[in-house]
Amino acid sequence: MKTLLLTFHIILCIVMIAVVLLHRGKGAELGPAFGGGSSQTLFGPRGATTFLNKIATIVAVLFMLSSFFLTYITTKSKSIVSDVKVPVQTQPSQPPSGEQPQQK
């Protein structure tokens, strides 16, 4: 289950990178504002949502959900380290080197 979800998460990551790189930046409409032309797009409405915006939103939501689910699964499962029991060896107490034990 964890491996399947991790594979899905990595695929979502790659798809999200591709979709974000295909987007046209917000600053693409700033050119006409400084040199004439139609400067209505600088602070005006953005227009209809494009297909890439919808895909990016869906992929981002799925990526966040898979991140939360992976975190939940990882914290619920037992750690390998907690199952290993290492025996502790104790040594009898000895005086620090250089000192002689007191004799009576």
mmCIF file of N, CA, C and O in Angstrom:
data_model
loop_
_atom_site.group_PDB
_atom_site.id
_atom_site.type_symbol
_atom_site.label_atom_id
_atom_site.label_comp_id
_atom_site.label_asym_id
_atom_site.label_seq_id
_atom_site.Cartn_x
_atom_site.Cartn_y
_atom_site.Cartn_z
ATOM 1 N N MET A 1 0.831 -1.198 0.000
ATOM 2 C CA MET A 1 0.000 0.000 0.000
ATOM 3 C C MET A 1 0.871 1.256 0.000
ATOM 4 O O MET A 1 0.603 2.187 -0.744
ATOM 5 N N LYS A 2 1.893 1.237 0.881
ATOM 6 C CA LYS A 2 2.751 2.409 0.980
ATOM 7 C C LYS A 2 3.539 2.625 -0.315
ATOM 8 O O LYS A 2 3.705 3.755 -0.766
ATOM 9 N N THR A 3 3.994 1.538 -0.934
ATOM 10 C CA THR A 3 4.757 1.632 -2.175
ATOM 11 C C THR A 3 3.892 2.156 -3.314
ATOM 12 O O THR A 3 4.329 2.995 -4.109
ATOM 13 N N LEU A 4 2.660 1.697 -3.384
ATOM 14 C CA LEU A 4 1.735 2.155 -4.413
ATOM 15 C C LEU A 4 1.444 3.644 -4.254
ATOM 16 O O LEU A 4 1.454 4.400 -5.236
ATOM 17 N N LEU A 5 1.209 4.078 -3.031
ATOM 18 C CA LEU A 5 0.926 5.482 -2.778
ATOM 19 C C LEU A 5 2.155 6.347 -3.050
ATOM 20 O O LEU A 5 2.030 7.447 -3.597
ATOM 21 N N LEU A 6 3.322 5.857 -2.712
ATOM 22 C CA LEU A 6 4.554 6.602 -2.979
ATOM 23 C C LEU A 6 4.799 6.735 -4.481
ATOM 24 O O LEU A 6 5.196 7.808 -4.961
ATOM 25 N N THR A 7 4.518 5.683 -5.243
ATOM 26 C CA THR A 7 4.647 5.749 -6.695
ATOM 27 C C THR A 7 3.667 6.755 -7.283
ATOM 28 O O THR A 7 4.032 7.565 -8.146
ATOM 29 N N PHE A 8 2.424 6.737 -6.812
ATOM 30 C CA PHE A 8 1.412 7.708 -7.244
ATOM 31 C C PHE A 8 1.844 9.127 -6.909
ATOM 32 O O PHE A 8 1.675 10.048 -7.711
ATOM 33 N N HIS A 9 2.426 9.317 -5.740
ATOM 34 C CA HIS A 9 2.881 10.634 -5.289
ATOM 35 C C HIS A 9 4.005 11.153 -6.201
ATOM 36 O O HIS A 9 4.018 12.326 -6.577
ATOM 37 N N ILE A 10 4.935 10.309 -6.571
ATOM 38 C CA ILE A 10 6.043 10.711 -7.442
ATOM 39 C C ILE A 10 5.530 11.046 -8.842
ATOM 40 O O ILE A 10 5.973 12.032 -9.450
ATOM 41 N N ILE A 11 4.568 10.269 -9.339
ATOM 42 C CA ILE A 11 3.984 10.568 -10.649
ATOM 43 C C ILE A 11 3.266 11.910 -10.608
ATOM 44 O O ILE A 11 3.387 12.727 -11.538
ATOM 45 N N LEU A 12 2.519 12.174 -9.530
ATOM 46 C CA LEU A 12 1.849 13.469 -9.383
ATOM 47 C C LEU A 12 2.861 14.612 -9.348
ATOM 48 O O LEU A 12 2.626 15.679 -9.911
ATOM 49 N N CYS A 13 3.978 14.389 -8.699
ATOM 50 C CA CYS A 13 5.017 15.408 -8.622
ATOM 51 C C CYS A 13 5.547 15.749 -10.014
ATOM 52 O O CYS A 13 5.696 16.922 -10.367
ATOM 53 N N ILE A 14 5.809 14.740 -10.812
ATOM 54 C CA ILE A 14 6.327 14.960 -12.166
ATOM 55 C C ILE A 14 5.284 15.660 -13.035
ATOM 56 O O ILE A 14 5.602 16.591 -13.790
ATOM 57 N N VAL A 15 4.025 15.250 -12.921
ATOM 58 C CA VAL A 15 2.953 15.886 -13.697
ATOM 59 C C VAL A 15 2.783 17.339 -13.276
ATOM 60 O O VAL A 15 2.596 18.230 -14.124
ATOM 61 N N MET A 16 2.859 17.606 -11.974
ATOM 62 C CA MET A 16 2.701 18.982 -11.498
ATOM 63 C C MET A 16 3.834 19.866 -12.005
ATOM 64 O O MET A 16 3.607 21.012 -12.401
ATOM 65 N N ILE A 17 5.048 19.360 -12.011
ATOM 66 C CA ILE A 17 6.176 20.135 -12.540
ATOM 67 C C ILE A 17 5.950 20.451 -14.015
ATOM 68 O O ILE A 17 6.161 21.581 -14.470
ATOM 69 N N ALA A 18 5.501 19.461 -14.782
ATOM 70 C CA ALA A 18 5.261 19.666 -16.210
ATOM 71 C C ALA A 18 4.159 20.691 -16.451
ATOM 72 O O ALA A 18 4.295 21.577 -17.305
ATOM 73 N N VAL A 19 3.070 20.602 -15.698
ATOM 74 C CA VAL A 19 1.948 21.524 -15.892
ATOM 75 C C VAL A 19 2.352 22.947 -15.513
ATOM 76 O O VAL A 19 2.013 23.905 -16.218
ATOM 77 N N VAL A 20 3.090 23.107 -14.436
ATOM 78 C CA VAL A 20 3.508 24.445 -14.021
ATOM 79 C C VAL A 20 4.474 25.047 -15.041
ATOM 80 O O VAL A 20 4.419 26.244 -15.341
ATOM 81 N N LEU A 21 5.354 24.226 -15.600
ATOM 82 C CA LEU A 21 6.281 24.742 -16.601
ATOM 83 C C LEU A 21 5.580 25.102 -17.910
ATOM 84 O O LEU A 21 6.063 25.963 -18.659
ATOM 85 N N LEU A 22 4.442 24.496 -18.208
ATOM 86 C CA LEU A 22 3.689 24.819 -19.416
ATOM 87 C C LEU A 22 2.842 26.081 -19.272
ATOM 88 O O LEU A 22 2.386 26.632 -20.272
ATOM 89 N N HIS A 23 2.623 26.530 -18.047
ATOM 90 C CA HIS A 23 1.803 27.721 -17.813
ATOM 91 C C HIS A 23 2.431 28.963 -18.409
ATOM 92 O O HIS A 23 3.645 29.107 -18.462
ATOM 93 N N ARG A 24 1.566 29.869 -18.766
ATOM 94 C CA ARG A 24 2.008 31.194 -19.190
ATOM 95 C C ARG A 24 1.998 32.070 -17.945
ATOM 96 O O ARG A 24 1.036 32.073 -17.176
ATOM 97 N N GLY A 25 3.064 32.805 -17.713
ATOM 98 C CA GLY A 25 3.189 33.590 -16.491
ATOM 99 C C GLY A 25 2.204 34.738 -16.404
ATOM 100 O O GLY A 25 1.684 35.226 -17.408
ATOM 101 N N LYS A 26 1.936 35.197 -15.167
ATOM 102 C CA LYS A 26 1.057 36.343 -14.958
ATOM 103 C C LYS A 26 1.664 37.612 -15.540
ATOM 104 O O LYS A 26 0.974 38.499 -15.984
ATOM 105 N N GLY A 27 2.972 37.722 -15.496
ATOM 106 C CA GLY A 27 3.648 38.920 -15.963
ATOM 107 C C GLY A 27 3.675 39.055 -17.472
ATOM 108 O O GLY A 27 4.219 40.018 -18.001
ATOM 109 N N ALA A 28 3.094 38.122 -18.193
ATOM 110 C CA ALA A 28 3.106 38.184 -19.656
ATOM 111 C C ALA A 28 2.279 39.342 -20.178
ATOM 112 O O ALA A 28 2.516 39.829 -21.274
ATOM 113 N N GLU A 29 1.317 39.826 -19.405
ATOM 114 C CA GLU A 29 0.471 40.935 -19.847
ATOM 115 C C GLU A 29 1.007 42.297 -19.416
ATOM 116 O O GLU A 29 0.392 43.311 -19.657
ATOM 117 N N LEU A 30 2.133 42.371 -18.744
ATOM 118 C CA LEU A 30 2.640 43.652 -18.259
ATOM 119 C C LEU A 30 3.286 44.482 -19.358
ATOM 120 O O LEU A 30 3.427 45.690 -19.214
ATOM 121 N N GLY A 31 3.690 43.881 -20.451
ATOM 122 C CA GLY A 31 4.352 44.600 -21.530
ATOM 123 C C GLY A 31 3.537 45.751 -22.091
ATOM 124 O O GLY A 31 4.037 46.878 -22.211
ATOM 125 N N PRO A 32 2.294 45.538 -22.460
ATOM 126 C CA PRO A 32 1.495 46.634 -23.020
ATOM 127 C C PRO A 32 1.232 47.772 -22.022
ATOM 128 O O PRO A 32 0.957 48.885 -22.437
ATOM 129 N N ALA A 33 1.337 47.526 -20.752
ATOM 130 C CA ALA A 33 1.054 48.571 -19.766
ATOM 131 C C ALA A 33 2.090 49.682 -19.823
ATOM 132 O O ALA A 33 1.781 50.837 -19.554
ATOM 133 N N PHE A 34 3.301 49.362 -20.207
ATOM 134 C CA PHE A 34 4.350 50.368 -20.209
ATOM 135 C C PHE A 34 4.622 50.932 -21.600
ATOM 136 O O PHE A 34 5.257 51.958 -21.733
ATOM 137 N N GLY A 35 4.130 50.277 -22.636
ATOM 138 C CA GLY A 35 4.419 50.762 -23.977
ATOM 139 C C GLY A 35 3.182 51.053 -24.796
ATOM 140 O O GLY A 35 3.253 51.145 -26.006
ATOM 141 N N GLY A 36 2.045 51.216 -24.175
ATOM 142 C CA GLY A 36 0.816 51.474 -24.920
ATOM 143 C C GLY A 36 0.067 50.177 -25.168
ATOM 144 O O GLY A 36 0.334 49.148 -24.571
ATOM 145 N N GLY A 37 -0.862 50.248 -26.084
ATOM 146 C CA GLY A 37 -1.656 49.057 -26.368
ATOM 147 C C GLY A 37 -2.762 48.912 -25.338
ATOM 148 O O GLY A 37 -3.162 49.862 -24.679
ATOM 149 N N SER A 38 -3.263 47.728 -25.186
ATOM 150 C CA SER A 38 -4.351 47.519 -24.231
ATOM 151 C C SER A 38 -3.776 47.217 -22.865
ATOM 152 O O SER A 38 -3.236 46.151 -22.622
ATOM 153 N N SER A 39 -3.865 48.154 -21.967
ATOM 154 C CA SER A 39 -3.363 47.959 -20.610
ATOM 155 C C SER A 39 -4.467 47.537 -19.656
ATOM 156 O O SER A 39 -4.299 47.582 -18.452
ATOM 157 N N GLN A 40 -5.599 47.148 -20.209
ATOM 158 C CA GLN A 40 -6.731 46.725 -19.382
ATOM 159 C C GLN A 40 -6.416 45.438 -18.622
ATOM 160 O O GLN A 40 -6.984 45.183 -17.578
ATOM 161 N N THR A 41 -5.511 44.630 -19.140
ATOM 162 C CA THR A 41 -5.246 43.343 -18.516
ATOM 163 C C THR A 41 -4.306 43.443 -17.326
ATOM 164 O O THR A 41 -4.099 42.460 -16.638
ATOM 165 N N LEU A 42 -3.720 44.633 -17.096
ATOM 166 C CA LEU A 42 -2.771 44.762 -15.993
ATOM 167 C C LEU A 42 -3.457 44.547 -14.643
ATOM 168 O O LEU A 42 -3.011 43.768 -13.825
ATOM 169 N N PHE A 43 -4.551 45.258 -14.398
ATOM 170 C CA PHE A 43 -5.263 45.120 -13.133
ATOM 171 C C PHE A 43 -6.705 44.677 -13.327
ATOM 172 O O PHE A 43 -7.460 44.608 -12.377
ATOM 173 N N GLY A 44 -7.079 44.356 -14.542
ATOM 174 C CA GLY A 44 -8.455 43.976 -14.834
ATOM 175 C C GLY A 44 -8.703 42.508 -14.564
ATOM 176 O O GLY A 44 -7.855 41.787 -14.023
ATOM 177 N N PRO A 45 -9.879 42.022 -14.959
ATOM 178 C CA PRO A 45 -10.200 40.612 -14.740
ATOM 179 C C PRO A 45 -9.296 39.711 -15.573
ATOM 180 O O PRO A 45 -8.838 40.083 -16.653
ATOM 181 N N ARG A 46 -9.067 38.540 -15.074
ATOM 182 C CA ARG A 46 -8.148 37.614 -15.739
ATOM 183 C C ARG A 46 -8.807 36.844 -16.871
ATOM 184 O O ARG A 46 -8.126 36.259 -17.679
ATOM 185 N N GLY A 47 -10.083 36.780 -16.900
ATOM 186 C CA GLY A 47 -10.747 36.036 -17.965
ATOM 187 C C GLY A 47 -11.087 34.625 -17.513
ATOM 188 O O GLY A 47 -11.018 34.288 -16.335
ATOM 189 N N ALA A 48 -11.423 33.799 -18.485
ATOM 190 C CA ALA A 48 -11.837 32.432 -18.187
ATOM 191 C C ALA A 48 -10.646 31.594 -17.729
ATOM 192 O O ALA A 48 -9.513 31.833 -18.113
ATOM 193 N N THR A 49 -10.939 30.628 -16.898
ATOM 194 C CA THR A 49 -9.908 29.711 -16.429
ATOM 195 C C THR A 49 -9.547 28.761 -17.568
ATOM 196 O O THR A 49 -10.418 28.173 -18.191
ATOM 197 N N THR A 50 -8.262 28.624 -17.814
ATOM 198 C CA THR A 50 -7.823 27.763 -18.904
ATOM 199 C C THR A 50 -7.795 26.302 -18.451
ATOM 200 O O THR A 50 -7.887 25.991 -17.264
ATOM 201 N N PHE A 51 -7.632 25.438 -19.431
ATOM 202 C CA PHE A 51 -7.568 24.008 -19.158
ATOM 203 C C PHE A 51 -6.363 23.680 -18.280
ATOM 204 O O PHE A 51 -6.449 22.863 -17.360
ATOM 205 N N LEU A 52 -5.225 24.334 -18.555
ATOM 206 C CA LEU A 52 -4.024 24.085 -17.750
ATOM 207 C C LEU A 52 -4.208 24.521 -16.296
ATOM 208 O O LEU A 52 -3.678 23.888 -15.385
ATOM 209 N N ASN A 53 -4.949 25.598 -16.070
ATOM 210 C CA ASN A 53 -5.213 26.036 -14.696
ATOM 211 C C ASN A 53 -6.047 25.004 -13.943
ATOM 212 O O ASN A 53 -5.799 24.738 -12.761
ATOM 213 N N LYS A 54 -7.024 24.431 -14.614
ATOM 214 C CA LYS A 54 -7.858 23.412 -13.972
ATOM 215 C C LYS A 54 -7.045 22.155 -13.658
ATOM 216 O O LYS A 54 -7.159 21.590 -12.569
ATOM 217 N N ILE A 55 -6.218 21.737 -14.618
ATOM 218 C CA ILE A 55 -5.378 20.557 -14.402
ATOM 219 C C ILE A 55 -4.397 20.807 -13.264
ATOM 220 O O ILE A 55 -4.180 19.941 -12.408
ATOM 221 N N ALA A 56 -3.797 22.008 -13.234
ATOM 222 C CA ALA A 56 -2.841 22.333 -12.171
ATOM 223 C C ALA A 56 -3.512 22.313 -10.803
ATOM 224 O O ALA A 56 -2.933 21.828 -9.823
ATOM 225 N N THR A 57 -4.728 22.821 -10.720
ATOM 226 C CA THR A 57 -5.456 22.818 -9.452
ATOM 227 C C THR A 57 -5.763 21.395 -9.000
ATOM 228 O O THR A 57 -5.559 21.040 -7.835
ATOM 229 N N ILE A 58 -6.228 20.568 -9.910
ATOM 230 C CA ILE A 58 -6.565 19.179 -9.565
ATOM 231 C C ILE A 58 -5.323 18.416 -9.130
ATOM 232 O O ILE A 58 -5.329 17.704 -8.117
ATOM 233 N N VAL A 59 -4.225 18.571 -9.879
ATOM 234 C CA VAL A 59 -2.991 17.860 -9.548
ATOM 235 C C VAL A 59 -2.436 18.351 -8.207
ATOM 236 O O VAL A 59 -1.957 17.553 -7.396
ATOM 237 N N ALA A 60 -2.526 19.656 -7.939
ATOM 238 C CA ALA A 60 -2.027 20.193 -6.663
ATOM 239 C C ALA A 60 -2.839 19.653 -5.487
ATOM 240 O O ALA A 60 -2.269 19.303 -4.446
ATOM 241 N N VAL A 61 -4.151 19.574 -5.633
ATOM 242 C CA VAL A 61 -4.996 19.038 -4.558
ATOM 243 C C VAL A 61 -4.684 17.558 -4.323
ATOM 244 O O VAL A 61 -4.535 17.113 -3.171
ATOM 245 N N LEU A 62 -4.542 16.789 -5.400
ATOM 246 C CA LEU A 62 -4.201 15.371 -5.249
ATOM 247 C C LEU A 62 -2.818 15.186 -4.628
ATOM 248 O O LEU A 62 -2.605 14.291 -3.810
ATOM 249 N N PHE A 63 -1.882 16.056 -4.998
ATOM 250 C CA PHE A 63 -0.536 15.990 -4.433
ATOM 251 C C PHE A 63 -0.560 16.253 -2.924
ATOM 252 O O PHE A 63 0.085 15.547 -2.151
ATOM 253 N N MET A 64 -1.315 17.259 -2.501
ATOM 254 C CA MET A 64 -1.414 17.563 -1.068
ATOM 255 C C MET A 64 -2.100 16.427 -0.313
ATOM 256 O O MET A 64 -1.662 16.060 0.781
ATOM 257 N N LEU A 65 -3.161 15.874 -0.877
ATOM 258 C CA LEU A 65 -3.847 14.761 -0.207
ATOM 259 C C LEU A 65 -2.940 13.539 -0.087
ATOM 260 O O LEU A 65 -2.910 12.882 0.964
ATOM 261 N N SER A 66 -2.192 13.251 -1.142
ATOM 262 C CA SER A 66 -1.284 12.102 -1.059
ATOM 263 C C SER A 66 -0.147 12.376 -0.076
ATOM 264 O O SER A 66 0.321 11.461 0.598
ATOM 265 N N SER A 67 0.273 13.638 0.038
ATOM 266 C CA SER A 67 1.303 13.986 1.030
ATOM 267 C C SER A 67 0.793 13.743 2.445
ATOM 268 O O SER A 67 1.497 13.150 3.276
ATOM 269 N N PHE A 68 -0.414 14.199 2.727
ATOM 270 C CA PHE A 68 -0.989 13.997 4.050
ATOM 271 C C PHE A 68 -1.201 12.514 4.347
ATOM 272 O O PHE A 68 -0.942 12.051 5.456
ATOM 273 N N PHE A 69 -1.675 11.766 3.351
ATOM 274 C CA PHE A 69 -1.928 10.343 3.552
ATOM 275 C C PHE A 69 -0.623 9.579 3.771
ATOM 276 O O PHE A 69 -0.558 8.679 4.602
ATOM 277 N N LEU A 70 0.433 9.945 3.022
ATOM 278 C CA LEU A 70 1.743 9.315 3.231
ATOM 279 C C LEU A 70 2.281 9.614 4.631
ATOM 280 O O LEU A 70 2.855 8.740 5.280
ATOM 281 N N THR A 71 2.086 10.839 5.089
ATOM 282 C CA THR A 71 2.517 11.192 6.437
ATOM 283 C C THR A 71 1.763 10.383 7.478
ATOM 284 O O THR A 71 2.353 9.877 8.439
ATOM 285 N N TYR A 72 0.462 10.229 7.285
ATOM 286 C CA TYR A 72 -0.360 9.464 8.228
ATOM 287 C C TYR A 72 0.073 7.998 8.272
ATOM 288 O O TYR A 72 0.220 7.416 9.350
ATOM 289 N N ILE A 73 0.285 7.413 7.098
ATOM 290 C CA ILE A 73 0.693 6.004 7.047
ATOM 291 C C ILE A 73 2.063 5.819 7.683
ATOM 292 O O ILE A 73 2.299 4.850 8.410
ATOM 293 N N THR A 74 2.981 6.728 7.418
ATOM 294 C CA THR A 74 4.335 6.607 7.942
ATOM 295 C C THR A 74 4.366 6.725 9.459
ATOM 296 O O THR A 74 5.097 5.997 10.130
ATOM 297 N N THR A 75 3.577 7.618 10.033
ATOM 298 C CA THR A 75 3.579 7.778 11.487
ATOM 299 C C THR A 75 2.842 6.641 12.182
ATOM 300 O O THR A 75 3.126 6.353 13.340
ATOM 301 N N LYS A 76 1.907 5.991 11.502
ATOM 302 C CA LYS A 76 1.168 4.881 12.114
ATOM 303 C C LYS A 76 1.942 3.572 12.080
ATOM 304 O O LYS A 76 1.748 2.713 12.922
ATOM 305 N N SER A 77 2.798 3.394 11.086
ATOM 306 C CA SER A 77 3.526 2.132 10.979
ATOM 307 C C SER A 77 4.671 2.101 11.979
ATOM 308 O O SER A 77 5.210 3.121 12.367
ATOM 309 N N LYS A 78 5.036 0.896 12.375
ATOM 310 C CA LYS A 78 6.121 0.739 13.335
ATOM 311 C C LYS A 78 7.452 0.973 12.659
ATOM 312 O O LYS A 78 7.643 0.610 11.500
ATOM 313 N N SER A 79 8.348 1.532 13.371
ATOM 314 C CA SER A 79 9.684 1.765 12.855
ATOM 315 C C SER A 79 10.521 0.500 12.998
ATOM 316 O O SER A 79 10.334 -0.278 13.922
ATOM 317 N N ILE A 80 11.445 0.309 12.107
ATOM 318 C CA ILE A 80 12.343 -0.851 12.185
ATOM 319 C C ILE A 80 13.242 -0.714 13.406
ATOM 320 O O ILE A 80 13.568 -1.689 14.075
ATOM 321 N N VAL A 81 13.627 0.501 13.715
ATOM 322 C CA VAL A 81 14.542 0.736 14.829
ATOM 323 C C VAL A 81 13.902 0.375 16.161
ATOM 324 O O VAL A 81 14.557 -0.146 17.053
ATOM 325 N N SER A 82 12.603 0.601 16.318
ATOM 326 C CA SER A 82 11.957 0.318 17.599
ATOM 327 C C SER A 82 11.830 -1.183 17.862
ATOM 328 O O SER A 82 11.689 -1.602 18.999
ATOM 329 N N ASP A 83 11.873 -2.008 16.799
ATOM 330 C CA ASP A 83 11.754 -3.458 16.979
ATOM 331 C C ASP A 83 13.075 -4.128 17.352
ATOM 332 O O ASP A 83 13.086 -5.223 17.882
ATOM 333 N N VAL A 84 14.176 -3.488 17.088
ATOM 334 C CA VAL A 84 15.494 -4.077 17.360
ATOM 335 C C VAL A 84 15.842 -3.824 18.820
ATOM 336 O O VAL A 84 15.808 -2.706 19.304
ATOM 337 N N LYS A 85 16.177 -4.896 19.523
ATOM 338 C CA LYS A 85 16.568 -4.761 20.922
ATOM 339 C C LYS A 85 18.052 -5.070 21.034
ATOM 340 O O LYS A 85 18.489 -6.176 20.747
ATOM 341 N N VAL A 86 18.802 -4.075 21.419
ATOM 342 C CA VAL A 86 20.246 -4.234 21.554
ATOM 343 C C VAL A 86 20.560 -4.466 23.026
ATOM 344 O O VAL A 86 20.154 -3.684 23.887
ATOM 345 N N PRO A 87 21.266 -5.550 23.336
ATOM 346 C CA PRO A 87 21.615 -5.785 24.735
ATOM 347 C C PRO A 87 22.634 -4.748 25.221
ATOM 348 O O PRO A 87 23.553 -4.385 24.507
ATOM 349 N N VAL A 88 22.407 -4.278 26.418
ATOM 350 C CA VAL A 88 23.308 -3.295 27.011
ATOM 351 C C VAL A 88 24.246 -4.016 27.968
ATOM 352 O O VAL A 88 23.800 -4.734 28.857
ATOM 353 N N GLN A 89 25.539 -3.823 27.784
ATOM 354 C CA GLN A 89 26.515 -4.450 28.661
ATOM 355 C C GLN A 89 26.954 -3.438 29.707
ATOM 356 O O GLN A 89 27.301 -2.312 29.383
ATOM 357 N N THR A 90 26.925 -3.861 30.943
ATOM 358 C CA THR A 90 27.370 -2.981 32.018
ATOM 359 C C THR A 90 28.687 -3.497 32.569
ATOM 360 O O THR A 90 28.920 -4.699 32.659
ATOM 361 N N GLN A 91 29.529 -2.582 32.945
ATOM 362 C CA GLN A 91 30.816 -2.935 33.529
ATOM 363 C C GLN A 91 30.808 -2.514 34.991
ATOM 364 O O GLN A 91 30.185 -1.515 35.356
ATOM 365 N N PRO A 92 31.516 -3.264 35.830
ATOM 366 C CA PRO A 92 31.583 -2.845 37.234
ATOM 367 C C PRO A 92 32.302 -1.501 37.342
ATOM 368 O O PRO A 92 33.174 -1.177 36.542
ATOM 369 N N SER A 93 31.865 -0.725 38.316
ATOM 370 C CA SER A 93 32.460 0.601 38.459
ATOM 371 C C SER A 93 33.920 0.487 38.897
ATOM 372 O O SER A 93 34.269 -0.255 39.807
ATOM 373 N N GLN A 94 34.773 1.208 38.227
ATOM 374 C CA GLN A 94 36.195 1.230 38.538
ATOM 375 C C GLN A 94 36.577 2.678 38.826
ATOM 376 O O GLN A 94 36.012 3.600 38.260
ATOM 377 N N PRO A 95 37.539 2.850 39.685
ATOM 378 C CA PRO A 95 37.963 4.238 39.954
ATOM 379 C C PRO A 95 38.655 4.804 38.710
ATOM 380 O O PRO A 95 39.186 4.066 37.889
ATOM 381 N N PRO A 96 38.620 6.108 38.563
ATOM 382 C CA PRO A 96 39.285 6.715 37.406
ATOM 383 C C PRO A 96 40.768 6.354 37.404
ATOM 384 O O PRO A 96 41.381 6.149 38.431
ATOM 385 N N SER A 97 41.325 6.275 36.224
ATOM 386 C CA SER A 97 42.743 5.891 36.098
ATOM 387 C C SER A 97 43.617 6.932 36.796
ATOM 388 O O SER A 97 43.363 8.123 36.762
ATOM 389 N N GLY A 98 44.668 6.470 37.426
ATOM 390 C CA GLY A 98 45.577 7.366 38.133
ATOM 391 C C GLY A 98 45.312 7.387 39.638
ATOM 392 O O GLY A 98 46.148 7.809 40.419
ATOM 393 N N GLU A 99 44.142 7.013 40.045
ATOM 394 C CA GLU A 99 43.835 7.004 41.495
ATOM 395 C C GLU A 99 43.899 5.577 42.010
ATOM 396 O O GLU A 99 43.495 4.642 41.351
ATOM 397 N N GLN A 100 44.409 5.444 43.209
ATOM 398 C CA GLN A 100 44.475 4.137 43.836
ATOM 399 C C GLN A 100 43.237 3.974 44.726
ATOM 400 O O GLN A 100 42.802 4.904 45.371
ATOM 401 N N PRO A 101 42.679 2.799 44.738
ATOM 402 C CA PRO A 101 41.559 2.572 45.649
ATOM 403 C C PRO A 101 42.038 2.666 47.093
ATOM 404 O O PRO A 101 43.159 2.275 47.419
ATOM 405 N N GLN A 102 41.239 3.234 47.927
ATOM 406 C CA GLN A 102 41.579 3.408 49.330
ATOM 407 C C GLN A 102 41.477 2.073 50.071
ATOM 408 O O GLN A 102 40.490 1.370 49.937
ATOM 409 N N GLN A 103 42.508 1.764 50.839
ATOM 410 C CA GLN A 103 42.488 0.537 51.629
ATOM 411 C C GLN A 103 42.467 0.899 53.105
ATOM 412 O O GLN A 103 43.145 1.812 53.547
ATOM 413 N N LYS A 104 41.751 0.198 53.891
ATOM 414 C CA LYS A 104 41.668 0.444 55.341
ATOM 415 C C LYS A 104 42.243 -0.687 56.091
ATOM 416 O O LYS A 104 42.298 -1.775 55.820
#
